[in-house]
Amino acid sequence: MDEKKVSRGYLSSTLSCRCPRCRDGKLFQHGTSISFKKNMLMHKECTVCGQPTEIEVGFYYGTSYVSYVLAVAICVASFIAWYVLIGISTNDNRFFMWLGFNAVLLILLQPWLMRLSRSLWISWFVKYDPDWKEHKPMDVSERMNPDQANNW
Ligand SMILES: [Zn+2]
Protein backbone atom coordinates (compact mmCIF):
# COMPACT_ATOMS: atom_id res chain seq x y z
CA MET A 1 0.00 0.00 0.00
CA ASP A 2 1.43 3.37 -0.90
CA GLU A 3 1.57 5.94 1.84
CA LYS A 4 -0.57 8.94 0.98
CA LYS A 5 -0.06 11.80 3.39
CA VAL A 6 -2.93 14.24 3.68
CA SER A 7 -1.62 17.65 4.53
CA ARG A 8 -4.97 19.41 4.61
CA GLY A 9 -5.29 21.94 7.40
CA TYR A 10 -8.22 22.34 9.76
CA LEU A 11 -9.81 25.17 7.77
CA SER A 12 -9.67 23.66 4.30
CA SER A 13 -10.77 20.28 5.62
CA THR A 14 -13.76 21.78 7.45
CA LEU A 15 -14.74 24.10 4.61
CA SER A 16 -14.72 21.21 2.14
CA CYS A 17 -16.83 19.11 4.58
CA ARG A 18 -14.32 16.35 5.19
CA CYS A 19 -13.94 13.89 8.04
CA PRO A 20 -12.16 15.70 10.93
CA ARG A 21 -10.27 12.55 11.94
CA CYS A 22 -8.39 11.81 8.71
CA ARG A 23 -9.19 15.09 6.87
CA ASP A 24 -9.53 13.05 3.70
CA GLY A 25 -12.87 11.23 3.48
CA LYS A 26 -15.95 13.26 2.56
CA LEU A 27 -18.75 13.55 5.12
CA PHE A 28 -21.56 13.84 2.58
CA GLN A 29 -22.56 11.36 -0.08
CA HIS A 30 -23.38 13.93 -2.78
CA GLY A 31 -22.19 17.36 -3.81
CA THR A 32 -24.07 20.43 -2.58
CA SER A 33 -27.59 20.07 -3.90
CA ILE A 34 -30.85 22.03 -3.84
CA SER A 35 -32.62 18.81 -2.91
CA PHE A 36 -32.71 18.90 0.89
CA LYS A 37 -32.54 15.13 1.31
CA LYS A 38 -29.70 14.67 -1.14
CA ASN A 39 -27.84 17.64 0.26
CA MET A 40 -27.88 16.38 3.86
CA LEU A 41 -27.29 12.67 3.18
CA MET A 42 -24.10 11.74 5.04
CA HIS A 43 -21.94 8.66 4.94
CA LYS A 44 -22.65 6.52 8.02
CA GLU A 45 -18.96 6.39 8.61
CA CYS A 46 -15.95 7.94 6.90
CA THR A 47 -15.13 6.02 3.73
CA VAL A 48 -11.41 6.51 4.37
CA CYS A 49 -10.83 5.94 8.11
CA GLY A 50 -14.13 4.52 9.36
CA GLN A 51 -14.93 7.36 11.77
CA PRO A 52 -18.71 7.34 12.44
CA THR A 53 -20.30 10.62 11.32
CA GLU A 54 -23.11 10.50 13.88
CA ILE A 55 -21.44 9.89 17.21
CA GLU A 56 -24.48 9.99 19.44
CA VAL A 57 -28.25 10.18 19.41
CA GLY A 58 -29.39 13.58 18.18
CA PHE A 59 -25.80 14.57 17.52
CA TYR A 60 -26.59 17.26 14.95
CA TYR A 61 -29.39 18.85 16.95
CA GLY A 62 -27.21 21.80 17.89
CA THR A 63 -26.19 22.66 14.34
CA SER A 64 -29.18 24.98 13.86
CA TYR A 65 -27.43 27.40 16.21
CA VAL A 66 -24.23 27.14 14.19
CA SER A 67 -26.00 27.87 10.91
CA TYR A 68 -27.79 30.78 12.59
CA VAL A 69 -24.48 32.31 13.68
CA LEU A 70 -23.04 31.73 10.19
CA ALA A 71 -26.07 33.41 8.61
CA VAL A 72 -25.72 36.45 10.88
CA ALA A 73 -22.02 36.64 10.01
CA ILE A 74 -22.88 36.60 6.30
CA CYS A 75 -25.44 39.39 6.79
CA VAL A 76 -22.83 41.54 8.52
CA ALA A 77 -20.22 40.79 5.84
CA SER A 78 -22.61 41.51 2.97
CA PHE A 79 -23.74 44.76 4.64
CA ILE A 80 -20.15 45.94 5.01
CA ALA A 81 -19.34 44.96 1.41
CA TRP A 82 -22.48 46.76 0.17
CA TYR A 83 -21.67 49.83 2.26
CA VAL A 84 -18.14 50.02 0.86
CA LEU A 85 -18.91 49.16 -2.79
CA ILE A 86 -22.36 50.68 -3.33
CA GLY A 87 -23.01 52.83 -0.30
CA ILE A 88 -26.05 53.38 1.90
CA SER A 89 -28.02 56.59 1.92
CA THR A 90 -31.25 57.78 3.53
CA ASN A 91 -32.16 59.63 0.30
CA ASP A 92 -32.70 56.56 -1.87
CA ASN A 93 -33.59 52.92 -1.53
CA ARG A 94 -30.10 51.45 -1.61
CA PHE A 95 -30.64 50.07 1.88
CA PHE A 96 -33.70 48.15 0.72
CA MET A 97 -31.81 46.90 -2.31
CA TRP A 98 -29.25 45.49 0.11
CA LEU A 99 -32.04 43.79 2.08
CA GLY A 100 -33.23 42.07 -1.09
CA PHE A 101 -29.73 41.17 -2.18
CA ASN A 102 -28.95 39.78 1.25
CA ALA A 103 -32.12 37.66 1.33
CA VAL A 104 -31.30 36.12 -2.06
CA LEU A 105 -27.71 35.54 -0.97
CA LEU A 106 -28.81 33.70 2.17
CA ILE A 107 -31.25 31.51 0.24
CA LEU A 108 -28.57 30.62 -2.31
CA LEU A 109 -26.03 29.82 0.40
CA GLN A 110 -28.45 27.85 2.58
CA PRO A 111 -27.62 24.31 1.31
CA TRP A 112 -23.91 24.97 1.77
CA LEU A 113 -24.39 26.64 5.17
CA MET A 114 -26.28 23.65 6.53
CA ARG A 115 -23.51 21.31 5.44
CA LEU A 116 -20.81 23.60 6.72
CA SER A 117 -22.44 23.79 10.15
CA ARG A 118 -22.46 19.99 10.38
CA SER A 119 -18.85 19.89 9.29
CA LEU A 120 -17.92 22.48 11.91
CA TRP A 121 -19.98 20.71 14.55
CA ILE A 122 -18.30 17.32 14.14
CA SER A 123 -14.88 18.97 13.93
CA TRP A 124 -15.39 20.23 17.51
CA PHE A 125 -16.01 16.71 18.82
CA VAL A 126 -13.72 14.53 16.74
CA LYS A 127 -10.01 15.24 16.95
CA TYR A 128 -7.64 15.07 14.00
CA ASP A 129 -5.49 11.95 14.18
CA PRO A 130 -2.55 11.97 11.76
CA ASP A 131 -1.90 8.31 12.66
CA TRP A 132 -5.49 7.18 12.22
CA LYS A 133 -4.27 4.05 10.47
CA GLU A 134 -2.74 2.80 13.72
CA HIS A 135 -5.73 3.58 15.95
CA LYS A 136 -9.26 2.30 15.83
CA PRO A 137 -12.08 4.79 15.24
CA MET A 138 -14.18 5.57 18.33
CA ASP A 139 -16.77 2.97 19.23
CA VAL A 140 -20.20 4.57 19.21
CA SER A 141 -22.27 1.39 19.47
CA GLU A 142 -23.05 2.17 23.12
CA ARG A 143 -23.92 5.78 22.49
CA MET A 144 -26.00 4.97 19.43
CA ASN A 145 -28.20 2.35 21.14
CA PRO A 146 -31.38 2.31 19.01
CA ASP A 147 -33.48 1.99 22.21
CA GLN A 148 -32.16 5.36 23.27
CA ALA A 149 -33.16 7.10 20.05
CA ASN A 150 -35.13 10.29 20.64
CA ASN A 151 -34.47 9.99 24.37
CA TRP A 152 -32.42 13.15 24.71
ZN1 LIG B 1 -11.96 9.85 8.05
PDB file of C-alpha atoms and ligand atoms in Angstrom:
ATOM      1  CA  MET A   1       0.000   0.000   0.000  1.00  0.00           C
ATOM      2  CA  ASP A   2       1.433   3.366  -0.900  1.00  0.00           C
ATOM      3  CA  GLU A   3       1.573   5.944   1.838  1.00  0.00           C
ATOM      4  CA  LYS A   4      -0.569   8.941   0.980  1.00  0.00           C
ATOM      5  CA  LYS A   5      -0.062  11.801   3.387  1.00  0.00           C
ATOM      6  CA  VAL A   6      -2.927  14.240   3.677  1.00  0.00           C
ATOM      7  CA  SER A   7      -1.624  17.654   4.534  1.00  0.00           C
ATOM      8  CA  ARG A   8      -4.975  19.406   4.607  1.00  0.00           C
ATOM      9  CA  GLY A   9      -5.292  21.940   7.402  1.00  0.00           C
ATOM     10  CA  TYR A  10      -8.222  22.338   9.759  1.00  0.00           C
ATOM     11  CA  LEU A  11      -9.814  25.167   7.775  1.00  0.00           C
ATOM     12  CA  SER A  12      -9.673  23.659   4.302  1.00  0.00           C
ATOM     13  CA  SER A  13     -10.774  20.279   5.619  1.00  0.00           C
ATOM     14  CA  THR A  14     -13.756  21.780   7.453  1.00  0.00           C
ATOM     15  CA  LEU A  15     -14.744  24.103   4.609  1.00  0.00           C
ATOM     16  CA  SER A  16     -14.724  21.207   2.142  1.00  0.00           C
ATOM     17  CA  CYS A  17     -16.831  19.111   4.579  1.00  0.00           C
ATOM     18  CA  ARG A  18     -14.319  16.350   5.194  1.00  0.00           C
ATOM     19  CA  CYS A  19     -13.939  13.892   8.038  1.00  0.00           C
ATOM     20  CA  PRO A  20     -12.159  15.699  10.929  1.00  0.00           C
ATOM     21  CA  ARG A  21     -10.275  12.547  11.943  1.00  0.00           C
ATOM     22  CA  CYS A  22      -8.391  11.805   8.707  1.00  0.00           C
ATOM     23  CA  ARG A  23      -9.186  15.092   6.868  1.00  0.00           C
ATOM     24  CA  ASP A  24      -9.533  13.052   3.697  1.00  0.00           C
ATOM     25  CA  GLY A  25     -12.872  11.231   3.482  1.00  0.00           C
ATOM     26  CA  LYS A  26     -15.949  13.262   2.559  1.00  0.00           C
ATOM     27  CA  LEU A  27     -18.752  13.553   5.121  1.00  0.00           C
ATOM     28  CA  PHE A  28     -21.556  13.837   2.579  1.00  0.00           C
ATOM     29  CA  GLN A  29     -22.556  11.361  -0.085  1.00  0.00           C
ATOM     30  CA  HIS A  30     -23.379  13.927  -2.777  1.00  0.00           C
ATOM     31  CA  GLY A  31     -22.190  17.358  -3.806  1.00  0.00           C
ATOM     32  CA  THR A  32     -24.071  20.430  -2.581  1.00  0.00           C
ATOM     33  CA  SER A  33     -27.592  20.070  -3.903  1.00  0.00           C
ATOM     34  CA  ILE A  34     -30.845  22.029  -3.839  1.00  0.00           C
ATOM     35  CA  SER A  35     -32.618  18.808  -2.910  1.00  0.00           C
ATOM     36  CA  PHE A  36     -32.709  18.900   0.895  1.00  0.00           C
ATOM     37  CA  LYS A  37     -32.544  15.130   1.308  1.00  0.00           C
ATOM     38  CA  LYS A  38     -29.703  14.667  -1.145  1.00  0.00           C
ATOM     39  CA  ASN A  39     -27.837  17.642   0.265  1.00  0.00           C
ATOM     40  CA  MET A  40     -27.879  16.376   3.860  1.00  0.00           C
ATOM     41  CA  LEU A  41     -27.287  12.672   3.177  1.00  0.00           C
ATOM     42  CA  MET A  42     -24.104  11.738   5.038  1.00  0.00           C
ATOM     43  CA  HIS A  43     -21.939   8.658   4.944  1.00  0.00           C
ATOM     44  CA  LYS A  44     -22.652   6.520   8.022  1.00  0.00           C
ATOM     45  CA  GLU A  45     -18.956   6.391   8.611  1.00  0.00           C
ATOM     46  CA  CYS A  46     -15.953   7.939   6.899  1.00  0.00           C
ATOM     47  CA  THR A  47     -15.132   6.020   3.729  1.00  0.00           C
ATOM     48  CA  VAL A  48     -11.412   6.508   4.372  1.00  0.00           C
ATOM     49  CA  CYS A  49     -10.832   5.943   8.113  1.00  0.00           C
ATOM     50  CA  GLY A  50     -14.134   4.516   9.361  1.00  0.00           C
ATOM     51  CA  GLN A  51     -14.929   7.359  11.770  1.00  0.00           C
ATOM     52  CA  PRO A  52     -18.707   7.344  12.438  1.00  0.00           C
ATOM     53  CA  THR A  53     -20.303  10.623  11.324  1.00  0.00           C
ATOM     54  CA  GLU A  54     -23.111  10.505  13.877  1.00  0.00           C
ATOM     55  CA  ILE A  55     -21.441   9.886  17.208  1.00  0.00           C
ATOM     56  CA  GLU A  56     -24.481   9.995  19.441  1.00  0.00           C
ATOM     57  CA  VAL A  57     -28.247  10.185  19.406  1.00  0.00           C
ATOM     58  CA  GLY A  58     -29.394  13.580  18.176  1.00  0.00           C
ATOM     59  CA  PHE A  59     -25.801  14.572  17.521  1.00  0.00           C
ATOM     60  CA  TYR A  60     -26.588  17.257  14.946  1.00  0.00           C
ATOM     61  CA  TYR A  61     -29.385  18.852  16.953  1.00  0.00           C
ATOM     62  CA  GLY A  62     -27.207  21.803  17.887  1.00  0.00           C
ATOM     63  CA  THR A  63     -26.190  22.659  14.338  1.00  0.00           C
ATOM     64  CA  SER A  64     -29.176  24.975  13.864  1.00  0.00           C
ATOM     65  CA  TYR A  65     -27.426  27.402  16.209  1.00  0.00           C
ATOM     66  CA  VAL A  66     -24.232  27.139  14.189  1.00  0.00           C
ATOM     67  CA  SER A  67     -25.996  27.875  10.905  1.00  0.00           C
ATOM     68  CA  TYR A  68     -27.792  30.784  12.595  1.00  0.00           C
ATOM     69  CA  VAL A  69     -24.483  32.307  13.684  1.00  0.00           C
ATOM     70  CA  LEU A  70     -23.039  31.733  10.193  1.00  0.00           C
ATOM     71  CA  ALA A  71     -26.074  33.411   8.606  1.00  0.00           C
ATOM     72  CA  VAL A  72     -25.717  36.446  10.878  1.00  0.00           C
ATOM     73  CA  ALA A  73     -22.019  36.641  10.011  1.00  0.00           C
ATOM     74  CA  ILE A  74     -22.878  36.596   6.303  1.00  0.00           C
ATOM     75  CA  CYS A  75     -25.444  39.388   6.787  1.00  0.00           C
ATOM     76  CA  VAL A  76     -22.826  41.537   8.520  1.00  0.00           C
ATOM     77  CA  ALA A  77     -20.216  40.793   5.837  1.00  0.00           C
ATOM     78  CA  SER A  78     -22.614  41.506   2.971  1.00  0.00           C
ATOM     79  CA  PHE A  79     -23.745  44.763   4.639  1.00  0.00           C
ATOM     80  CA  ILE A  80     -20.148  45.939   5.014  1.00  0.00           C
ATOM     81  CA  ALA A  81     -19.345  44.957   1.405  1.00  0.00           C
ATOM     82  CA  TRP A  82     -22.480  46.762   0.172  1.00  0.00           C
ATOM     83  CA  TYR A  83     -21.666  49.826   2.261  1.00  0.00           C
ATOM     84  CA  VAL A  84     -18.143  50.017   0.860  1.00  0.00           C
ATOM     85  CA  LEU A  85     -18.910  49.157  -2.785  1.00  0.00           C
ATOM     86  CA  ILE A  86     -22.364  50.680  -3.327  1.00  0.00           C
ATOM     87  CA  GLY A  87     -23.014  52.831  -0.302  1.00  0.00           C
ATOM     88  CA  ILE A  88     -26.049  53.380   1.900  1.00  0.00           C
ATOM     89  CA  SER A  89     -28.024  56.590   1.924  1.00  0.00           C
ATOM     90  CA  THR A  90     -31.253  57.779   3.525  1.00  0.00           C
ATOM     91  CA  ASN A  91     -32.161  59.627   0.304  1.00  0.00           C
ATOM     92  CA  ASP A  92     -32.700  56.558  -1.871  1.00  0.00           C
ATOM     93  CA  ASN A  93     -33.594  52.916  -1.534  1.00  0.00           C
ATOM     94  CA  ARG A  94     -30.103  51.452  -1.613  1.00  0.00           C
ATOM     95  CA  PHE A  95     -30.640  50.070   1.882  1.00  0.00           C
ATOM     96  CA  PHE A  96     -33.699  48.150   0.720  1.00  0.00           C
ATOM     97  CA  MET A  97     -31.809  46.896  -2.310  1.00  0.00           C
ATOM     98  CA  TRP A  98     -29.253  45.493   0.108  1.00  0.00           C
ATOM     99  CA  LEU A  99     -32.045  43.793   2.083  1.00  0.00           C
ATOM    100  CA  GLY A 100     -33.231  42.073  -1.093  1.00  0.00           C
ATOM    101  CA  PHE A 101     -29.727  41.172  -2.181  1.00  0.00           C
ATOM    102  CA  ASN A 102     -28.953  39.784   1.252  1.00  0.00           C
ATOM    103  CA  ALA A 103     -32.115  37.660   1.325  1.00  0.00           C
ATOM    104  CA  VAL A 104     -31.299  36.123  -2.063  1.00  0.00           C
ATOM    105  CA  LEU A 105     -27.705  35.542  -0.971  1.00  0.00           C
ATOM    106  CA  LEU A 106     -28.807  33.701   2.175  1.00  0.00           C
ATOM    107  CA  ILE A 107     -31.248  31.510   0.241  1.00  0.00           C
ATOM    108  CA  LEU A 108     -28.571  30.618  -2.312  1.00  0.00           C
ATOM    109  CA  LEU A 109     -26.031  29.823   0.399  1.00  0.00           C
ATOM    110  CA  GLN A 110     -28.445  27.847   2.583  1.00  0.00           C
ATOM    111  CA  PRO A 111     -27.618  24.312   1.307  1.00  0.00           C
ATOM    112  CA  TRP A 112     -23.911  24.974   1.770  1.00  0.00           C
ATOM    113  CA  LEU A 113     -24.391  26.641   5.170  1.00  0.00           C
ATOM    114  CA  MET A 114     -26.279  23.651   6.531  1.00  0.00           C
ATOM    115  CA  ARG A 115     -23.513  21.311   5.441  1.00  0.00           C
ATOM    116  CA  LEU A 116     -20.805  23.597   6.725  1.00  0.00           C
ATOM    117  CA  SER A 117     -22.443  23.793  10.154  1.00  0.00           C
ATOM    118  CA  ARG A 118     -22.464  19.991  10.379  1.00  0.00           C
ATOM    119  CA  SER A 119     -18.852  19.887   9.289  1.00  0.00           C
ATOM    120  CA  LEU A 120     -17.919  22.485  11.913  1.00  0.00           C
ATOM    121  CA  TRP A 121     -19.977  20.708  14.554  1.00  0.00           C
ATOM    122  CA  ILE A 122     -18.298  17.321  14.141  1.00  0.00           C
ATOM    123  CA  SER A 123     -14.885  18.974  13.932  1.00  0.00           C
ATOM    124  CA  TRP A 124     -15.388  20.233  17.509  1.00  0.00           C
ATOM    125  CA  PHE A 125     -16.015  16.715  18.824  1.00  0.00           C
ATOM    126  CA  VAL A 126     -13.718  14.531  16.736  1.00  0.00           C
ATOM    127  CA  LYS A 127     -10.010  15.243  16.949  1.00  0.00           C
ATOM    128  CA  TYR A 128      -7.644  15.074  14.002  1.00  0.00           C
ATOM    129  CA  ASP A 129      -5.486  11.952  14.184  1.00  0.00           C
ATOM    130  CA  PRO A 130      -2.548  11.969  11.756  1.00  0.00           C
ATOM    131  CA  ASP A 131      -1.900   8.309  12.664  1.00  0.00           C
ATOM    132  CA  TRP A 132      -5.490   7.183  12.224  1.00  0.00           C
ATOM    133  CA  LYS A 133      -4.265   4.046  10.467  1.00  0.00           C
ATOM    134  CA  GLU A 134      -2.744   2.800  13.722  1.00  0.00           C
ATOM    135  CA  HIS A 135      -5.731   3.580  15.947  1.00  0.00           C
ATOM    136  CA  LYS A 136      -9.258   2.300  15.834  1.00  0.00           C
ATOM    137  CA  PRO A 137     -12.075   4.791  15.244  1.00  0.00           C
ATOM    138  CA  MET A 138     -14.177   5.574  18.326  1.00  0.00           C
ATOM    139  CA  ASP A 139     -16.766   2.975  19.230  1.00  0.00           C
ATOM    140  CA  VAL A 140     -20.197   4.574  19.207  1.00  0.00           C
ATOM    141  CA  SER A 141     -22.267   1.388  19.467  1.00  0.00           C
ATOM    142  CA  GLU A 142     -23.048   2.174  23.121  1.00  0.00           C
ATOM    143  CA  ARG A 143     -23.921   5.781  22.494  1.00  0.00           C
ATOM    144  CA  MET A 144     -25.998   4.966  19.431  1.00  0.00           C
ATOM    145  CA  ASN A 145     -28.201   2.348  21.137  1.00  0.00           C
ATOM    146  CA  PRO A 146     -31.381   2.313  19.008  1.00  0.00           C
ATOM    147  CA  ASP A 147     -33.480   1.990  22.209  1.00  0.00           C
ATOM    148  CA  GLN A 148     -32.163   5.361  23.271  1.00  0.00           C
ATOM    149  CA  ALA A 149     -33.164   7.097  20.050  1.00  0.00           C
ATOM    150  CA  ASN A 150     -35.129  10.287  20.645  1.00  0.00           C
ATOM    151  CA  ASN A 151     -34.466   9.988  24.366  1.00  0.00           C
ATOM    152  CA  TRP A 152     -32.423  13.154  24.705  1.00  0.00           C
TER     153      TRP A 152
HETATM  154 ZN    ZN B   1     -11.955   9.845   8.046  1.00  0.00          ZN
END
